[in-house]
Short mmCIF file of C-alpha atoms and ligand atoms in Angstrom, two decimals:
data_model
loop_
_atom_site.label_atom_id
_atom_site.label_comp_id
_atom_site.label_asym_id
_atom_site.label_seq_id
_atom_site.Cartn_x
_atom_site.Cartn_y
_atom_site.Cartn_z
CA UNK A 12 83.29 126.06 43.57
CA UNK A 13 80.67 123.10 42.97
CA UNK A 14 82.16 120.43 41.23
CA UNK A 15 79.27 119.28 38.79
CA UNK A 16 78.08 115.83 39.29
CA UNK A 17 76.53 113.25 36.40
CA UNK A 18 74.88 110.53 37.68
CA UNK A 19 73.36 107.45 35.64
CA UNK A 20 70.40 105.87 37.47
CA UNK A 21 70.36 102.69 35.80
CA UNK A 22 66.52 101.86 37.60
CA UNK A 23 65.72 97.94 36.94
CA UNK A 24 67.99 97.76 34.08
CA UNK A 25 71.22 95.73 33.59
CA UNK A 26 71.85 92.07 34.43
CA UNK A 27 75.20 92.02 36.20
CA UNK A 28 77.10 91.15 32.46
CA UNK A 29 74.79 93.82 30.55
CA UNK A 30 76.29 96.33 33.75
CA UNK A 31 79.76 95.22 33.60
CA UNK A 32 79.89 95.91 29.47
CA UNK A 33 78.21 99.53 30.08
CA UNK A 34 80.92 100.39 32.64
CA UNK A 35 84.02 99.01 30.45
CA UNK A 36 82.83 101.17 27.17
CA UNK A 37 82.39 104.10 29.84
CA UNK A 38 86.02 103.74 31.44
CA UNK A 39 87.56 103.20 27.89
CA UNK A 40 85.32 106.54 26.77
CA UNK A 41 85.79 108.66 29.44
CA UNK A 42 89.54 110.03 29.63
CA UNK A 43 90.46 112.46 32.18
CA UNK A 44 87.31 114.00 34.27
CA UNK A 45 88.92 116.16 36.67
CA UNK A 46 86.86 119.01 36.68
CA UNK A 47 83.36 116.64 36.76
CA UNK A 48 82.82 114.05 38.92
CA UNK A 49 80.76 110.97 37.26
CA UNK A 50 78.44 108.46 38.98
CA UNK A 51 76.73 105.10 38.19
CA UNK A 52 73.91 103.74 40.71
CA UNK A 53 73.26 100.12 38.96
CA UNK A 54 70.85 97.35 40.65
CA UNK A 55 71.98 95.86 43.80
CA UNK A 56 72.77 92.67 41.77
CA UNK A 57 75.52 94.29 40.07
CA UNK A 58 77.13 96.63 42.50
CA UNK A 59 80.11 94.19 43.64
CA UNK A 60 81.14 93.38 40.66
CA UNK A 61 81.14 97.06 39.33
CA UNK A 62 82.48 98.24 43.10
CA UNK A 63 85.72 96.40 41.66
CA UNK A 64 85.97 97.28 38.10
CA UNK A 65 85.54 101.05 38.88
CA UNK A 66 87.79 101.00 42.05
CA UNK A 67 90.64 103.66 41.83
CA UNK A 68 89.16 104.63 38.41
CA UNK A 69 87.58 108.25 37.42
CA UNK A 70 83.67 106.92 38.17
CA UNK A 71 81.42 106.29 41.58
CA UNK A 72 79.47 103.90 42.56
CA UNK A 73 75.94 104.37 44.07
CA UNK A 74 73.08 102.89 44.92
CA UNK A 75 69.39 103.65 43.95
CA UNK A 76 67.95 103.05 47.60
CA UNK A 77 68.69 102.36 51.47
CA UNK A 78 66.77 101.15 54.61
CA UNK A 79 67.23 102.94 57.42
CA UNK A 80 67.96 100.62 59.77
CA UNK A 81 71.58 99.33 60.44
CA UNK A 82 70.24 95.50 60.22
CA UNK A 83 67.62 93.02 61.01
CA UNK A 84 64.45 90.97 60.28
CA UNK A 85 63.34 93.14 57.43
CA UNK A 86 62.98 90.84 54.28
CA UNK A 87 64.62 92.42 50.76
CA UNK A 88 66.13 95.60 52.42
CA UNK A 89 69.81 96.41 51.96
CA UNK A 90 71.57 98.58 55.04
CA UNK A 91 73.63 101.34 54.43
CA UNK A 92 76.85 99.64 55.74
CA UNK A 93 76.20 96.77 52.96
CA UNK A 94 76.35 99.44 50.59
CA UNK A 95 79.64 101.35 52.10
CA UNK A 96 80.68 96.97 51.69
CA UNK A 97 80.67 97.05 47.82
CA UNK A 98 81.98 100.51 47.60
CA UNK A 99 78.96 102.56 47.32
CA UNK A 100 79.71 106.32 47.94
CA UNK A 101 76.76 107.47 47.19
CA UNK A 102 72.79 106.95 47.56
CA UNK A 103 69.92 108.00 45.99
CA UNK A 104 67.12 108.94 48.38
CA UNK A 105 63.64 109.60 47.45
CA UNK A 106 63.34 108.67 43.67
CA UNK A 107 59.59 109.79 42.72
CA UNK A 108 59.52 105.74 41.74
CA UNK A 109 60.71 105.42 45.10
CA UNK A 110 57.81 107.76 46.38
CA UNK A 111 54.95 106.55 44.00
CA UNK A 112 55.65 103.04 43.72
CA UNK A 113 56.90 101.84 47.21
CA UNK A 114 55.49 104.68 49.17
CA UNK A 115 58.25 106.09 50.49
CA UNK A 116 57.61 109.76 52.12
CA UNK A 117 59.24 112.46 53.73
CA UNK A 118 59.43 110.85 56.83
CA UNK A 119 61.00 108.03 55.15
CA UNK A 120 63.18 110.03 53.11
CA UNK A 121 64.65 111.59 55.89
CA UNK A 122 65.12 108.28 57.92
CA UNK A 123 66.84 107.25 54.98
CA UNK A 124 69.28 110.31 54.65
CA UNK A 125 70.31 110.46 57.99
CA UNK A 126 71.16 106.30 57.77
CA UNK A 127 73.23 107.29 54.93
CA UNK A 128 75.01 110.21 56.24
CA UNK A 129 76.14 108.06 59.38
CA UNK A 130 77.21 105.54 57.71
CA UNK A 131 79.45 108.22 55.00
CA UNK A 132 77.20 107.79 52.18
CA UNK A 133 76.63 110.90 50.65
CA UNK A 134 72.46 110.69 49.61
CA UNK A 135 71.18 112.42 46.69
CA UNK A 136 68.06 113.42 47.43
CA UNK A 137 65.09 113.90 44.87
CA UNK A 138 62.76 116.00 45.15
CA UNK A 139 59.52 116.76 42.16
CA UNK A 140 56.74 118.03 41.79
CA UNK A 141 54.00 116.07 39.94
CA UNK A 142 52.13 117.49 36.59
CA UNK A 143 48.67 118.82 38.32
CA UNK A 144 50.76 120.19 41.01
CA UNK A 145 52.79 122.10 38.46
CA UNK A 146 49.57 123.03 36.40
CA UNK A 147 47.80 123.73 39.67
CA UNK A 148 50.95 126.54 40.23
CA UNK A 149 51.83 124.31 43.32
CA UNK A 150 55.19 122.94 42.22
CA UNK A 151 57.84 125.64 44.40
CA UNK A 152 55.13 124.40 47.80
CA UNK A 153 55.84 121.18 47.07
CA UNK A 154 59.16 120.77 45.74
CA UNK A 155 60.10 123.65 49.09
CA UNK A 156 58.34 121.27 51.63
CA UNK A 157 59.87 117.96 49.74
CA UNK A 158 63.42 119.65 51.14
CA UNK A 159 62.49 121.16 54.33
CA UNK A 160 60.88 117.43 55.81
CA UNK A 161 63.85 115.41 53.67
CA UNK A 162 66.18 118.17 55.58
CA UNK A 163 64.90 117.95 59.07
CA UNK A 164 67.70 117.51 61.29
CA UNK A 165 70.77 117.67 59.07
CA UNK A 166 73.26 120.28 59.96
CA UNK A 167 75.52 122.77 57.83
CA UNK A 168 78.15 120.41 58.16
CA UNK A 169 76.37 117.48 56.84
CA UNK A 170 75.02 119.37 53.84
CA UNK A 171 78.47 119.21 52.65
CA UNK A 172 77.91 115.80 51.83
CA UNK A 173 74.19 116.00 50.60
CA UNK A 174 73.38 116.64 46.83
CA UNK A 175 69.84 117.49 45.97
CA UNK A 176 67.95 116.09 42.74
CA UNK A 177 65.36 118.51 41.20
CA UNK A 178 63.30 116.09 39.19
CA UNK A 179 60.11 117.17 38.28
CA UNK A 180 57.88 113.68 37.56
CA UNK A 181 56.01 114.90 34.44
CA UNK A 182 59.59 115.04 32.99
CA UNK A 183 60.95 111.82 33.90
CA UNK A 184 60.98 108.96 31.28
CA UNK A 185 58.79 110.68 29.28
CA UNK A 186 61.04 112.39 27.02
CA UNK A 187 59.11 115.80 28.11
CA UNK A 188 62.30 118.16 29.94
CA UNK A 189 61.47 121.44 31.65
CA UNK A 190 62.59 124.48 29.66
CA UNK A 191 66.54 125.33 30.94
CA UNK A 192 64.26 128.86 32.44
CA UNK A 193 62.03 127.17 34.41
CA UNK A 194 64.75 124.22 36.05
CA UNK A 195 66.77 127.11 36.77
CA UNK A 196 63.79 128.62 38.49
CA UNK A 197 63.40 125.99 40.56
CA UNK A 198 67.07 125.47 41.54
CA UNK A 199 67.48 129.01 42.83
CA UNK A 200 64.41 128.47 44.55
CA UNK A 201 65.71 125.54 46.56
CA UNK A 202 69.10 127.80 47.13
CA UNK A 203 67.41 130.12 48.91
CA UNK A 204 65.24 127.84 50.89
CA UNK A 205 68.90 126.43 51.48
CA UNK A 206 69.87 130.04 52.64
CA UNK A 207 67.48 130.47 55.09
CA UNK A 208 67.51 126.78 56.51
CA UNK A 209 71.53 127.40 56.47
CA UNK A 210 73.67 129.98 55.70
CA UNK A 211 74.69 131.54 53.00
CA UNK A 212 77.96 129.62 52.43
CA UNK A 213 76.47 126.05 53.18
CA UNK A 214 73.91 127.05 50.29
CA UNK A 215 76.33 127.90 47.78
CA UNK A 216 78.08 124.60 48.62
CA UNK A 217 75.49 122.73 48.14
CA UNK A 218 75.12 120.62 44.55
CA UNK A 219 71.51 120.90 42.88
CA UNK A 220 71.20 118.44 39.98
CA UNK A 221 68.25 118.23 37.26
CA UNK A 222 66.73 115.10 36.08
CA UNK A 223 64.01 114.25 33.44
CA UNK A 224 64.62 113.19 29.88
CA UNK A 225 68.40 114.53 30.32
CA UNK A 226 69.91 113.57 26.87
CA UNK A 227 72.76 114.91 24.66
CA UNK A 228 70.70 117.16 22.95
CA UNK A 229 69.72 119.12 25.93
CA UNK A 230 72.45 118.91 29.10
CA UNK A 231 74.84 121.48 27.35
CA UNK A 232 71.82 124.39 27.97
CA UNK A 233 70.85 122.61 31.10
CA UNK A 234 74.55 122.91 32.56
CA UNK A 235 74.91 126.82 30.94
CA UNK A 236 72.70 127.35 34.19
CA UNK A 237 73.98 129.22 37.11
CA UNK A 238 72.43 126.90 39.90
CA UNK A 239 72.32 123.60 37.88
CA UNK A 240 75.26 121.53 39.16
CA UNK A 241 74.87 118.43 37.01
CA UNK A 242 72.12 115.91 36.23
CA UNK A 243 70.82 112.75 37.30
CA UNK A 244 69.85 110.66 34.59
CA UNK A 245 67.50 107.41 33.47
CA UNK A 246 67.00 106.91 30.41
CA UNK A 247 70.00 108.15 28.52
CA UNK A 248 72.53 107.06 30.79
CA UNK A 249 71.38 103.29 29.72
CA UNK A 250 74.14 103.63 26.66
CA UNK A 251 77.63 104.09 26.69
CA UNK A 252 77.57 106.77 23.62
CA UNK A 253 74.79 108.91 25.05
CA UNK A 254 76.02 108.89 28.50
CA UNK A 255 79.41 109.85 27.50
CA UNK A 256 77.87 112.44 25.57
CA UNK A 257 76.13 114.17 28.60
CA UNK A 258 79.42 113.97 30.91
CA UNK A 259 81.20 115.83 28.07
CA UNK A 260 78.75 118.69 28.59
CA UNK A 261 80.58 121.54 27.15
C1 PEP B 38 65.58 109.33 36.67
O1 PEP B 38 65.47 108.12 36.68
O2 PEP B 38 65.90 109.90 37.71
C2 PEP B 38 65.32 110.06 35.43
C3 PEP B 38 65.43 111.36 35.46
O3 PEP B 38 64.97 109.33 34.32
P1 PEP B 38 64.98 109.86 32.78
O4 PEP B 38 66.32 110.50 32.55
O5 PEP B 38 64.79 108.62 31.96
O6 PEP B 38 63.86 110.83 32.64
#
């Protein structure tokens, strides 16, 4: 059984009071979560101080991003062991901003999963296609090559520690979701590539989330799907009342 997972990707938002105020209305919201495990991945800035608040409480601390090296002359990097330091269990890998912005690739990616596997950080990676690759009828190629070079290397028994993000770009921030059909689509489509890079067991272990535009008003359909195991969210996860919201997916 996958336990979903709801993650808030709070991307350059959030001075470290702003993150400490979102993270009190979400502990005082959230009641009992057992079946649905929650996540926050604030900026670096804040991650101490919400390490300790959330500490022994219902809600996970991540980061957005990782270098892959353990330490060193490398100027505004953060290692994974820092991370593991402030209580960080997980790590997002990958982030199209990531990929577009910074120019992280595959290789990268991969450097960057393996760093956080060693150092027991599970690493959500995300994988998307962009819009002319979907319109082009190229998203499965890329979003299927995205997890085979992000995946190089990683055995069955590390995938139980690995989540995968399906986040198509066109969708993300812009309010624009895929349809609950063609996410779905997309998921089962990385389960089988899972399959035949695996087995069949290590696939169906395996968490898939979606991200783009997640809100209230669309993660109960989202989460109705067979192979979506939770959702990894911008925008929406910004406010205590909307976040709250999409963790009480019914
Ligand atoms: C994201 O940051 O991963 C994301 C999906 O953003 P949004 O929910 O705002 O589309």
């Amino acid at each position: 059984m996958r336990s979903p997972l709801i993650a808030g990707n709070w991307k350059m938002y959030k001075t470290v009071g702003e993150a400490v105020e979102l993270v009190e209305a979400l502990l005082a919201g959230l009641g009992s979560t057992t079946d649905r495990e929650v996540l926050v991945c604030p900026p670096y800035t804040a991650l101490d101080r919400i390490g300790a608040l959330v500490a022994g409480q219902p809600i996970a601390l991540g980061a957005q991003d990782v270098f892959y090296e353990a330490e060193g002359a490398y100027t505004g990097a953060i290692a994974p062991r820092m991370l593991r330091d402030v209580g960080c269990t997980y790590v997002i890998v990958g982030h199209s901003e990531r990929r577009q912005i910074f120019g992280d690739d595959d290789a990268q990616v991969n450097r960057k999963l393996h760093a956080a596997l060693a150092n027991e950080l599970r690493p959500i990676m995300c994988v998307g296609e962009s819009k002319p690759q979907r319109d082009a009828g190229q998203a499965e190629a890329i979003v299927i090559g995205q997890v085979h070079a992000g995946l190089a290397n990683v055995t069955a028994s590390q995938m139980q520690s690995v989540v995968i993000a399906y986040e198509p770009i066109w969708a993300i921030g812009t309010g624009d979701t895929a349809t609950s059909a063609d996410a779905q689509a997309m998921h089962a489509a990385i389960r089988r590539t899972l399959t035949e890079l695996y087995d069949a067991e290590t696939a169906s272990g395996v968490r898939i989330q979606y991200g783009g535009s997640v809100k209230p008003e669309n993660i109960d359909e989202l989460m109705a799907q067979p192979d979506i195991d939770g959702a990894l969210v911008g925008g929406a996860s910004l406010k205590a009342d909307s976040f709250l919201r999409i963790v009480q997916f019914r």
